[in-house]
Short mmCIF file of C-alpha atoms in Angstrom, two decimals:
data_model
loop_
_atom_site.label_atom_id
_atom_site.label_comp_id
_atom_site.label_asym_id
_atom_site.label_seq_id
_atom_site.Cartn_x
_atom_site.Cartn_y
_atom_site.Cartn_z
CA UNK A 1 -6.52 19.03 25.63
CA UNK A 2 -3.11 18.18 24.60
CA UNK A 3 -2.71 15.37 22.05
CA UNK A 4 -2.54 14.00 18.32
CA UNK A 5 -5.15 14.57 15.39
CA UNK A 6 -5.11 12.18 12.43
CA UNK A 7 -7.74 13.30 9.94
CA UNK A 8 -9.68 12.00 8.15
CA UNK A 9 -10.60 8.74 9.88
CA UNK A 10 -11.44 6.95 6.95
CA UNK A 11 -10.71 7.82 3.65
CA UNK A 12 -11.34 6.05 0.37
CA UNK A 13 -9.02 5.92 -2.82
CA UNK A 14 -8.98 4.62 -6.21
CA UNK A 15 -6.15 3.25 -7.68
CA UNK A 16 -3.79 5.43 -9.45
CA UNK A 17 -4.50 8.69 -6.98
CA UNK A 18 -2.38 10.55 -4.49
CA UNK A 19 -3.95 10.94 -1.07
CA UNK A 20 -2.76 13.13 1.98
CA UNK A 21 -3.19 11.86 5.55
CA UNK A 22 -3.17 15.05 8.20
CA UNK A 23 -1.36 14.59 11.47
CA UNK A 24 -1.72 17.38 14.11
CA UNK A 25 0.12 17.31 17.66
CA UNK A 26 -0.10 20.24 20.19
CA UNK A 27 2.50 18.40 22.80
CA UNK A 28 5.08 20.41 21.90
CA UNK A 29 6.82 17.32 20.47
CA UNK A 30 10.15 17.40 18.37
CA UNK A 31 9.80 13.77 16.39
CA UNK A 32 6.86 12.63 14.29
CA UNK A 33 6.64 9.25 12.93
CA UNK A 34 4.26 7.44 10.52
CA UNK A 35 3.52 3.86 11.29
CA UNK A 36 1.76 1.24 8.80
CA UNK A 37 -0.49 -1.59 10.41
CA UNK A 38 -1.49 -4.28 8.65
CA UNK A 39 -3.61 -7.37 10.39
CA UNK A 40 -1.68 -9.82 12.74
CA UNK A 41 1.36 -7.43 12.50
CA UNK A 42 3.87 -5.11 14.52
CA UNK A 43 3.54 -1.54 13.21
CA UNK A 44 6.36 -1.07 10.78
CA UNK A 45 8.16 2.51 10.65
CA UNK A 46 7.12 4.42 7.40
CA UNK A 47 8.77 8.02 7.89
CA UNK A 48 10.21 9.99 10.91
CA UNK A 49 11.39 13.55 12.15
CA UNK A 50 13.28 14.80 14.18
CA UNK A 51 12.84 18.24 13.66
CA UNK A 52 11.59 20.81 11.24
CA UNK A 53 12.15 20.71 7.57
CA UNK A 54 13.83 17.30 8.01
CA UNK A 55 13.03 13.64 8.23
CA UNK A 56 14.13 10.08 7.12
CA UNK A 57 12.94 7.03 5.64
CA UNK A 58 12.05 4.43 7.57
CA UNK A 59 11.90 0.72 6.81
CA UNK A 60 9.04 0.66 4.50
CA UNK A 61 9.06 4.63 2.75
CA UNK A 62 9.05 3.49 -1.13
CA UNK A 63 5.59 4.76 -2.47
CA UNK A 64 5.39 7.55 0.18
CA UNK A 65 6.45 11.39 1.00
CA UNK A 66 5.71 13.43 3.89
CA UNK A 67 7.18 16.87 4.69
CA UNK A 68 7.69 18.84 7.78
CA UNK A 69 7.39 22.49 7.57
CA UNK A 70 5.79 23.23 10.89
CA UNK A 71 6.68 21.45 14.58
CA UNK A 72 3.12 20.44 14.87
CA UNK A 73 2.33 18.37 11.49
CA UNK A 74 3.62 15.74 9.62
CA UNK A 75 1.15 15.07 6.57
CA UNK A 76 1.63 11.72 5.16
CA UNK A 77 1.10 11.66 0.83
CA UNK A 78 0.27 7.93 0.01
CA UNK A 79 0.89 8.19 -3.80
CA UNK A 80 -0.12 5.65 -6.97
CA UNK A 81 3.80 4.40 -6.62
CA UNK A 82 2.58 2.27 -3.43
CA UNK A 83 0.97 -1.08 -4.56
CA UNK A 84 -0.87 -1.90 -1.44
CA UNK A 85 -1.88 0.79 0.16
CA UNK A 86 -4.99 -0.59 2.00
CA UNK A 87 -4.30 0.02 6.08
CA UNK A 88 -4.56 1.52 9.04
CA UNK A 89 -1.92 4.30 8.97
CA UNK A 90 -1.12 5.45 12.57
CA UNK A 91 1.26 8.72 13.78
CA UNK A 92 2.40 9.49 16.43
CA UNK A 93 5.39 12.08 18.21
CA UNK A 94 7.69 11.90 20.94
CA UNK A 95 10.01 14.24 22.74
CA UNK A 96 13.49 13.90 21.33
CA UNK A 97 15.82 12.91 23.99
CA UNK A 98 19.70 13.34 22.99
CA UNK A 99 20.79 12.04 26.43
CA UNK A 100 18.12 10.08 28.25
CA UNK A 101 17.96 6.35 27.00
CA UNK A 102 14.25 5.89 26.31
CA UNK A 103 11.51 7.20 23.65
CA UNK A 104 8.02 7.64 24.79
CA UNK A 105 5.78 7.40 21.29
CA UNK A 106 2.38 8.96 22.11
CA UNK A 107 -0.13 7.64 18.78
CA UNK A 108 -3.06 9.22 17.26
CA UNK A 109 -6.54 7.56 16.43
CA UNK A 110 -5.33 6.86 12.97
CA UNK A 111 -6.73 6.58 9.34
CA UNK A 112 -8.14 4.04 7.48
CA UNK A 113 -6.95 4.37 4.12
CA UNK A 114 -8.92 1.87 1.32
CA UNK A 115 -8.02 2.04 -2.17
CA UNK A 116 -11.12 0.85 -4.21
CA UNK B 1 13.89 -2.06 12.85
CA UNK B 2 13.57 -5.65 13.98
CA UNK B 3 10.43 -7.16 14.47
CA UNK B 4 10.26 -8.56 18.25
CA UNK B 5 8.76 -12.40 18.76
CA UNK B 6 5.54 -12.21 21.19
CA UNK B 7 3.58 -14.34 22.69
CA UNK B 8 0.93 -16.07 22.58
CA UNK B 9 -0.56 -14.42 19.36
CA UNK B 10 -3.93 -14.59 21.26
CA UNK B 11 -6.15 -15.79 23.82
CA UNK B 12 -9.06 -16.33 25.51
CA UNK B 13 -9.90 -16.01 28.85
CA UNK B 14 -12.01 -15.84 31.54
CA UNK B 15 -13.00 -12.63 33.63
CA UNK B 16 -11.17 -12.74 37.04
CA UNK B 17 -8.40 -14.52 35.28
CA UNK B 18 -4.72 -13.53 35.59
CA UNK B 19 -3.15 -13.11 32.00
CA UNK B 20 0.62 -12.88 31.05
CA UNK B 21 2.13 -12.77 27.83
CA UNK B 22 5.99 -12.25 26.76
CA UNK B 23 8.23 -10.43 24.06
CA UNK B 24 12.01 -11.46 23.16
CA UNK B 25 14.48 -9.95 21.21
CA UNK B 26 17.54 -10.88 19.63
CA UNK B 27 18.95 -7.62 20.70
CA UNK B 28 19.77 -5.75 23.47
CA UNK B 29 17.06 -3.41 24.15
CA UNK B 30 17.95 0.00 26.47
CA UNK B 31 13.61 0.52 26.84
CA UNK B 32 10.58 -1.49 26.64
CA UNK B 33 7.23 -0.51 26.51
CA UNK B 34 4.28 -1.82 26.49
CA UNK B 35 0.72 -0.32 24.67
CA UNK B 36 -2.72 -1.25 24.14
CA UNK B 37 -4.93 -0.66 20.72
CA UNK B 38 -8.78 -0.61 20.73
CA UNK B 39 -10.32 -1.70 17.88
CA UNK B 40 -10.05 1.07 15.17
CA UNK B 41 -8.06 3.34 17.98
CA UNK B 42 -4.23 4.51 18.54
CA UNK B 43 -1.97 2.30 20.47
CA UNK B 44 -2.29 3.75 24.46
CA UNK B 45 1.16 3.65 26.40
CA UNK B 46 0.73 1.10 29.61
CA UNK B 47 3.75 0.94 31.22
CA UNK B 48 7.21 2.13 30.11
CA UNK B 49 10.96 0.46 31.67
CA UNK B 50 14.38 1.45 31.77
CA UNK B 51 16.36 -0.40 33.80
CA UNK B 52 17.16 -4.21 33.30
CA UNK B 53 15.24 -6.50 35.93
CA UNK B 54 13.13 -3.55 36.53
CA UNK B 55 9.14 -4.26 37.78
CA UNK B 56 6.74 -1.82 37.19
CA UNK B 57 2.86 -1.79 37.91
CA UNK B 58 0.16 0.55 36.83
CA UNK B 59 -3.28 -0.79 38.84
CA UNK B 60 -3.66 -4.22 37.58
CA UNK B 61 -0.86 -4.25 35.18
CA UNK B 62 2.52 -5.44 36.34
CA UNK B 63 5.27 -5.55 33.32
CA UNK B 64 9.34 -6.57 34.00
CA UNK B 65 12.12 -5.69 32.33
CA UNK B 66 14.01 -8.92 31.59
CA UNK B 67 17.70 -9.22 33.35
CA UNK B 68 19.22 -10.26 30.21
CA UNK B 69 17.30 -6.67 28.48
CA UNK B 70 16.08 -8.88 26.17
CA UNK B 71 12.77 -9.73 26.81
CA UNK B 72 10.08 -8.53 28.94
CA UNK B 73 6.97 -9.60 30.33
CA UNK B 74 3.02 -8.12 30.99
CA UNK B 75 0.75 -9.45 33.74
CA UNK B 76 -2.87 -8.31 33.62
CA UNK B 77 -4.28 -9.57 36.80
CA UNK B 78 -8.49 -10.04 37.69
CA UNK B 79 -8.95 -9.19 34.66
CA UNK B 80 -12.55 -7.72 33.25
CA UNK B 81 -14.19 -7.20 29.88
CA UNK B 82 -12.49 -3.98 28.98
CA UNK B 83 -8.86 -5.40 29.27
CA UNK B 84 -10.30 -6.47 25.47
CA UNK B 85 -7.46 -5.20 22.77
CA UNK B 86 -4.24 -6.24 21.22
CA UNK B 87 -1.24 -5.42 23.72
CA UNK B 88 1.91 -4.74 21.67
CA UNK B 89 5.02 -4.48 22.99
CA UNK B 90 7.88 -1.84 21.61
CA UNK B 91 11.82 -1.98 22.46
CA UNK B 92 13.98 0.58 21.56
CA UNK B 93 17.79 -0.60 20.84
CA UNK B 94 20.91 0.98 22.44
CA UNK B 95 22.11 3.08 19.39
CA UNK B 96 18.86 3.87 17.60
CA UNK B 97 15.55 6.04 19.22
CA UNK B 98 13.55 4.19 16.87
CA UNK B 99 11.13 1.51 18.21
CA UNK B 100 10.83 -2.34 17.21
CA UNK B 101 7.46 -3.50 17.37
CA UNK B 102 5.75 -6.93 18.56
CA UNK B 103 2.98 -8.42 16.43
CA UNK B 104 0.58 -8.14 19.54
CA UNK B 105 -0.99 -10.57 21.86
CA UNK B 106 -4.98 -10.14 20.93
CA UNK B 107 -6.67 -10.61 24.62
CA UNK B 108 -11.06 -11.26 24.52
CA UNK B 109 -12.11 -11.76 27.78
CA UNK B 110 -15.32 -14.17 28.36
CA UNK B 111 -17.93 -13.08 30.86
#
């Protein structure tokens, strides 16, 4: 089956650690994104790529990394420099249209990150 | 990117019912799509438009590109208990592939 893997689906912290979020596709995908979601909001754009070993911050990337050294993952590093980390961290990939006006985003299941 | 307004933030409704809700922008939007999140799930695509004053259905879901391509609309019609979820609505603007994201429309259906 063809599709996104976030792992793991809940994942626990305590303050003052680094923790990596996995993200998997097998779509054959160019982009990757990260998305935060908080309760009552719009997701809001953490990090995106566009292709291999390259990606940009997006409107809320202070206390976070990623890297993107393979087409199919996008791992997510949450580290001690973000102050509220508590959410539901969501990615998700998309094929990366130069001409064509619109931008399918297909999500994963998402993790649950709590910081204790 | 800029958050879009939706509306209503939530609601409650009965099964059978026909359910709309609405996103604007201040922007001119070249896309709008439409998703649905379980609880503790990934958003799901519904519906996806292109062109302005464009209507598009997928079974009981009928969503509309707004002629001004700055709003759209959703339309669940009959619905039943598993039309349960937050329906957020995304718009992507005409120089940037990134999306803008609604703050959802929370739907619970009563039996």
């Amino acid at each position: 089956d063809g599709g996104i893997t976030q792992s793991p689906k809940y994942l626990f912290r305590k303050e003052g650690q680094n923790v990596t979020l996995s993200c998997e596709q097998n779509l054959n995908h160019d982009a990757m994104y990260w998305y935060r979601q908080d309760p009552g909001q719009g997701l809001r754009l953490i990090y995106y790529s566009q292709i291999v070993n390259d990606f940009q911050k997006g409107d809320i990337a202070e206390g976070y990394s990623v890297s993107r050294e393979k087409k199919e993952s996008f791992p997510l590093t949450v580290t001690s420099a973000q102050k509220n980390p508590t959410a539901f961290y969501l990615c998700a990939s998309s094929v990366l249209v130069r001409e064509l006006p619109y931008n399918e985003q297909f999500f994963g299941p998402g993790t649950r990150l709590t910081v204790l | 990117g800029q958050q879009l307004n939706q509306s209503p933030q939530s609601m409650f409704i009965q099964e059978g019912e026909d359910v709309s809700m609405n996103c604007t922008s201040s922007s001119i939007f070249n896309t709008w799509l439409w998703y649905k999140q379980d609880p503790g799930e990934g958003p799901v695509l519904l519906i996806a438009l292109y062109k302005a004053g464009e209507l598009t259905s997928n079974g009981r879901l009928t969503a509309q590109f707004g002629i001004t391509r700055k709003d759209s609309f959703l339309n669940i019609s009959a619905s039943i208990p598993s039309d349960v979820g937050i329906y957020f609505c995304a718009g992507q603007g005409t120089n940037d592939y990134k999306l803008s994201f609604g703050a959802g429309t929370t739907v619970t259906v009563r039996a």
